[in-house]
Amino acid sequence: MPCFLAPSLLSANFGKLAEEIRIVEEGGADILHLDVMDGHFVPNISIGPLVVEAVRRVTRLPLDVHLMIEEPDRYLADFIAAGADRLSVHVEACTHLNRTLTEIRRLGAQPGVALNPSTPLGAIEEVLDEVFQVVLMSVNPGFGGQKFIFSSLKKIARLRFMLDQRRTQGGKEPLWIQVDGGVNAETAPQVLQAGADILVAGHAIFRQPDYVQAMVQLRQR
Ligand code: DX5
Ligand code: ZN
């Protein structure tokens, strides 16, 4: 199985964002993960479309935008116009999840659905045909640098099983499992072993002395 690495810019130095991006892009990052927080859905406030647009101008990597906001429908078009290639919304923030995901695809981006640690997998069973990726949060969203919640490993494995079964029944592909929160050199091998495809990592890359070396380590199984 491939392992895709998505550095999370939340932990990068925003005073020299273009340089930070250049280093991880040249160092082999597959995707850039951008965390959008509104101070309501999560207790923190981060970036909006303006920063996504600025990032779009300095990289060729796919931009994976993780919306941790209430009423995400109001902003889908803005983030996609700003350059988001993938747009993930939280199941907990969407009353009409199917409609939201369909709209993301109609607007030209790849839809993702994200789940908080306490949200059961059953919440997304009915939308698997609509999504490009499932984002399993392995911390309570809102901040970088938090401790990995170990019960996530079983959840990853259960989702892997669900998706593998679905594939044998002719389900649409690709459908990736992205794991977000507390992924570091210690937890990454366990996350991959449990069945994740995409590792998001903030502190484990941007708060290390050598980003490239840190990325190499994260890929080790
Ligand atoms: C947390 C964000 C994450 C965050 C991960 O709410 O969704 O993407 O940047 O940071 P680390 O890897 O430091 O836990
Ligand atoms: Zn995230």
Short mmCIF file of C-alpha atoms and ligand atoms in Angstrom, two decimals:
data_model
loop_
_atom_site.label_atom_id
_atom_site.label_comp_id
_atom_site.label_asym_id
_atom_site.label_seq_id
_atom_site.Cartn_x
_atom_site.Cartn_y
_atom_site.Cartn_z
CA MET A 1 0.00 0.00 0.00
CA PRO A 2 1.27 3.50 -0.76
CA CYS A 3 1.78 5.95 2.06
CA PHE A 4 0.98 9.53 1.17
CA LEU A 5 2.35 12.31 3.34
CA ALA A 6 0.42 15.53 3.89
CA PRO A 7 2.29 18.13 5.93
CA SER A 8 -0.15 20.31 7.86
CA LEU A 9 0.70 23.97 7.43
CA LEU A 10 -0.92 24.81 10.77
CA SER A 11 2.42 24.08 12.45
CA ALA A 12 4.53 25.87 9.83
CA ASN A 13 6.09 29.31 10.24
CA PHE A 14 3.54 31.64 8.63
CA GLY A 15 6.13 34.39 8.45
CA LYS A 16 7.90 32.41 5.74
CA LEU A 17 5.20 30.13 4.46
CA ALA A 18 6.41 29.99 0.85
CA GLU A 19 9.86 28.82 1.99
CA GLU A 20 8.37 26.23 4.35
CA ILE A 21 6.27 24.87 1.48
CA ARG A 22 9.24 24.78 -0.89
CA ILE A 23 11.22 22.65 1.57
CA VAL A 24 8.50 20.03 2.06
CA GLU A 25 7.59 19.99 -1.63
CA GLU A 26 11.18 19.39 -2.69
CA GLY A 27 11.54 16.93 0.20
CA GLY A 28 8.83 14.66 -1.20
CA ALA A 29 5.51 15.75 0.34
CA ASP A 30 2.58 14.37 -1.66
CA ILE A 31 -0.15 16.77 -0.56
CA LEU A 32 -0.44 19.97 1.47
CA HIS A 33 -3.00 19.94 4.29
CA LEU A 34 -4.59 23.27 5.21
CA ASP A 35 -6.67 23.59 8.37
CA VAL A 36 -9.53 26.06 8.38
CA MET A 37 -10.98 26.88 11.83
CA ASP A 38 -13.75 29.29 12.68
CA GLY A 39 -13.68 29.62 16.48
CA HIS A 40 -17.12 27.96 16.67
CA PHE A 41 -16.89 24.39 15.44
CA VAL A 42 -13.47 24.28 17.11
CA PRO A 43 -12.11 26.64 19.76
CA ASN A 44 -9.37 28.02 17.52
CA ILE A 45 -9.29 30.38 14.52
CA SER A 46 -6.85 29.81 11.67
CA ILE A 47 -6.92 30.67 7.98
CA GLY A 48 -9.43 31.51 5.25
CA PRO A 49 -9.55 31.48 1.45
CA LEU A 50 -7.05 34.31 1.19
CA VAL A 51 -4.24 32.15 2.56
CA VAL A 52 -5.33 29.16 0.47
CA GLU A 53 -5.06 31.35 -2.61
CA ALA A 54 -1.59 32.54 -1.60
CA VAL A 55 -0.46 28.94 -1.06
CA ARG A 56 -1.92 27.95 -4.43
CA ARG A 57 0.39 30.42 -6.13
CA VAL A 58 3.59 28.95 -4.67
CA THR A 59 3.13 25.18 -5.07
CA ARG A 60 2.06 22.51 -7.51
CA LEU A 61 1.08 20.06 -4.77
CA PRO A 62 -2.60 19.17 -4.37
CA LEU A 63 -4.20 21.37 -1.71
CA ASP A 64 -6.21 19.39 0.79
CA VAL A 65 -8.40 21.81 2.71
CA HIS A 66 -9.87 20.59 6.01
CA LEU A 67 -12.87 22.68 7.01
CA MET A 68 -13.43 22.75 10.75
CA ILE A 69 -16.23 25.26 10.53
CA GLU A 70 -19.95 25.48 11.12
CA GLU A 71 -22.19 25.82 8.08
CA PRO A 72 -19.47 24.81 5.62
CA ASP A 73 -21.91 25.10 2.69
CA ARG A 74 -21.55 28.88 2.85
CA TYR A 75 -17.86 28.71 1.97
CA LEU A 76 -17.39 25.74 -0.38
CA ALA A 77 -17.29 27.86 -3.52
CA ASP A 78 -14.82 30.33 -2.00
CA PHE A 79 -12.33 27.67 -1.00
CA ILE A 80 -12.55 25.87 -4.32
CA ALA A 81 -12.13 29.15 -6.20
CA ALA A 82 -9.09 29.82 -4.01
CA GLY A 83 -7.48 26.60 -5.23
CA ALA A 84 -8.59 23.73 -2.98
CA ASP A 85 -8.26 20.45 -4.90
CA ARG A 86 -9.72 18.41 -2.05
CA LEU A 87 -12.22 19.75 0.41
CA SER A 88 -13.19 17.87 3.57
CA VAL A 89 -16.15 18.75 5.74
CA HIS A 90 -17.02 17.37 9.17
CA VAL A 91 -19.98 15.06 9.38
CA GLU A 92 -20.80 16.74 12.72
CA ALA A 93 -21.17 20.13 10.98
CA CYS A 94 -23.39 18.99 8.08
CA THR A 95 -27.13 18.53 8.37
CA HIS A 96 -27.42 17.47 4.74
CA LEU A 97 -24.11 15.74 4.25
CA ASN A 98 -25.00 14.13 0.94
CA ARG A 99 -25.95 17.51 -0.51
CA THR A 100 -22.74 19.14 0.73
CA LEU A 101 -20.51 16.43 -0.72
CA THR A 102 -22.35 16.47 -4.04
CA GLU A 103 -21.94 20.21 -4.19
CA ILE A 104 -18.18 20.00 -3.60
CA ARG A 105 -17.88 17.62 -6.54
CA ARG A 106 -20.11 19.79 -8.72
CA LEU A 107 -17.86 22.77 -7.96
CA GLY A 108 -14.87 20.79 -9.20
CA ALA A 109 -13.07 19.52 -6.08
CA GLN A 110 -12.67 16.08 -4.54
CA PRO A 111 -14.97 15.71 -1.53
CA GLY A 112 -13.79 14.35 1.80
CA VAL A 113 -15.67 13.63 4.98
CA ALA A 114 -14.05 14.05 8.40
CA LEU A 115 -15.04 12.45 11.71
CA ASN A 116 -14.22 13.53 15.24
CA PRO A 117 -12.74 10.83 17.49
CA SER A 118 -16.08 10.25 19.25
CA THR A 119 -18.15 9.99 16.06
CA PRO A 120 -18.91 6.40 15.05
CA LEU A 121 -18.10 5.14 11.56
CA GLY A 122 -21.79 4.41 10.96
CA ALA A 123 -22.25 8.16 10.43
CA ILE A 124 -20.57 7.96 7.01
CA GLU A 125 -21.71 4.58 5.78
CA GLU A 126 -24.33 6.09 3.49
CA VAL A 127 -22.00 8.58 1.80
CA LEU A 128 -19.03 6.38 0.91
CA ASP A 129 -19.95 6.53 -2.78
CA GLU A 130 -19.79 10.32 -2.66
CA VAL A 131 -16.33 10.77 -1.19
CA PHE A 132 -12.73 10.67 -2.28
CA GLN A 133 -11.36 10.33 1.25
CA VAL A 134 -12.41 9.74 4.83
CA VAL A 135 -10.52 11.83 7.38
CA LEU A 136 -10.32 10.12 10.74
CA MET A 137 -9.41 12.61 13.44
CA SER A 138 -7.08 11.05 15.98
CA VAL A 139 -7.19 14.14 18.23
CA ASN A 140 -10.07 16.46 19.04
CA PRO A 141 -9.71 19.01 16.26
CA GLY A 142 -8.61 22.56 16.92
CA PHE A 143 -4.89 22.53 17.59
CA GLY A 144 -1.64 21.09 16.36
CA GLY A 145 0.71 19.21 18.64
CA GLN A 146 -1.87 17.23 20.63
CA LYS A 147 -1.50 13.68 21.86
CA PHE A 148 -2.68 10.87 19.59
CA ILE A 149 -5.84 9.15 20.86
CA PHE A 150 -4.97 5.46 20.73
CA SER A 151 -8.52 4.16 20.34
CA SER A 152 -8.24 5.62 16.82
CA LEU A 153 -6.16 2.62 15.77
CA LYS A 154 -9.11 0.26 16.08
CA LYS A 155 -11.31 2.72 14.25
CA ILE A 156 -8.83 2.93 11.36
CA ALA A 157 -8.73 -0.87 11.18
CA ARG A 158 -12.53 -1.09 11.18
CA LEU A 159 -12.77 1.48 8.39
CA ARG A 160 -10.09 -0.39 6.42
CA PHE A 161 -12.15 -3.54 6.74
CA MET A 162 -15.31 -1.70 5.66
CA LEU A 163 -13.60 -0.23 2.59
CA ASP A 164 -11.93 -3.49 1.60
CA GLN A 165 -15.25 -5.29 1.77
CA ARG A 166 -16.85 -2.57 -0.27
CA ARG A 167 -14.13 -2.87 -2.91
CA THR A 168 -14.76 -6.57 -3.32
CA GLN A 169 -18.40 -5.63 -3.96
CA GLY A 170 -17.33 -3.31 -6.79
CA GLY A 171 -17.34 0.00 -4.89
CA LYS A 172 -15.97 3.13 -6.52
CA GLU A 173 -12.24 3.86 -6.28
CA PRO A 174 -10.13 5.47 -5.05
CA LEU A 175 -11.28 6.01 -1.52
CA TRP A 176 -8.48 6.89 0.83
CA ILE A 177 -8.19 6.82 4.60
CA GLN A 178 -6.53 9.95 5.92
CA VAL A 179 -5.50 10.14 9.57
CA ASP A 180 -5.12 13.55 11.17
CA GLY A 181 -3.76 14.44 14.59
CA GLY A 182 -0.85 13.33 16.73
CA VAL A 183 0.85 11.44 13.92
CA ASN A 184 4.57 11.25 14.69
CA ALA A 185 7.51 8.88 14.31
CA GLU A 186 6.12 6.70 17.09
CA THR A 187 2.46 6.56 16.05
CA ALA A 188 2.88 6.63 12.24
CA PRO A 189 3.89 2.96 11.87
CA GLN A 190 0.87 1.90 13.94
CA VAL A 191 -1.44 4.15 11.93
CA LEU A 192 -0.12 2.66 8.68
CA GLN A 193 -0.31 -0.85 10.06
CA ALA A 194 -3.97 -0.26 10.97
CA GLY A 195 -4.67 0.61 7.33
CA ALA A 196 -4.29 4.36 6.74
CA ASP A 197 -3.26 5.66 3.30
CA ILE A 198 -2.60 9.34 4.00
CA LEU A 199 -0.76 10.68 7.03
CA VAL A 200 -1.31 14.29 8.03
CA ALA A 201 1.48 15.65 10.20
CA GLY A 202 2.06 19.11 11.59
CA HIS A 203 4.34 19.17 14.62
CA ALA A 204 6.09 15.95 13.54
CA ILE A 205 7.38 17.82 10.46
CA PHE A 206 7.39 21.58 11.00
CA ARG A 207 8.55 21.49 14.61
CA GLN A 208 11.51 19.25 13.82
CA PRO A 209 14.99 20.51 13.03
CA ASP A 210 15.06 18.81 9.61
CA TYR A 211 11.68 18.61 7.84
CA VAL A 212 12.90 16.30 5.11
CA GLN A 213 14.47 13.86 7.52
CA ALA A 214 11.27 13.96 9.59
CA MET A 215 9.22 13.06 6.51
CA VAL A 216 11.49 10.14 5.68
CA GLN A 217 11.02 8.85 9.23
CA LEU A 218 7.24 9.16 9.09
CA ARG A 219 7.08 6.91 6.04
CA GLN A 220 8.97 4.13 7.76
CA ARG A 221 6.75 1.19 8.66
C1 DX5 B 1 -6.04 19.56 14.11
C2 DX5 B 1 -5.77 19.67 12.63
C3 DX5 B 1 -4.55 18.97 12.21
C4 DX5 B 1 -3.29 19.46 12.87
C5 DX5 B 1 -2.44 18.25 13.13
O1 DX5 B 1 -7.30 20.03 14.39
O2 DX5 B 1 -6.85 19.17 11.87
O3 DX5 B 1 -4.40 18.92 10.80
O4 DX5 B 1 -2.56 20.39 12.13
O5 DX5 B 1 -1.34 18.63 13.84
P1 DX5 B 1 -0.36 17.58 14.52
O6 DX5 B 1 0.15 16.70 13.43
O7 DX5 B 1 0.68 18.45 15.13
O8 DX5 B 1 -1.19 16.82 15.53
ZN ZN B 2 -6.50 18.85 9.68
#
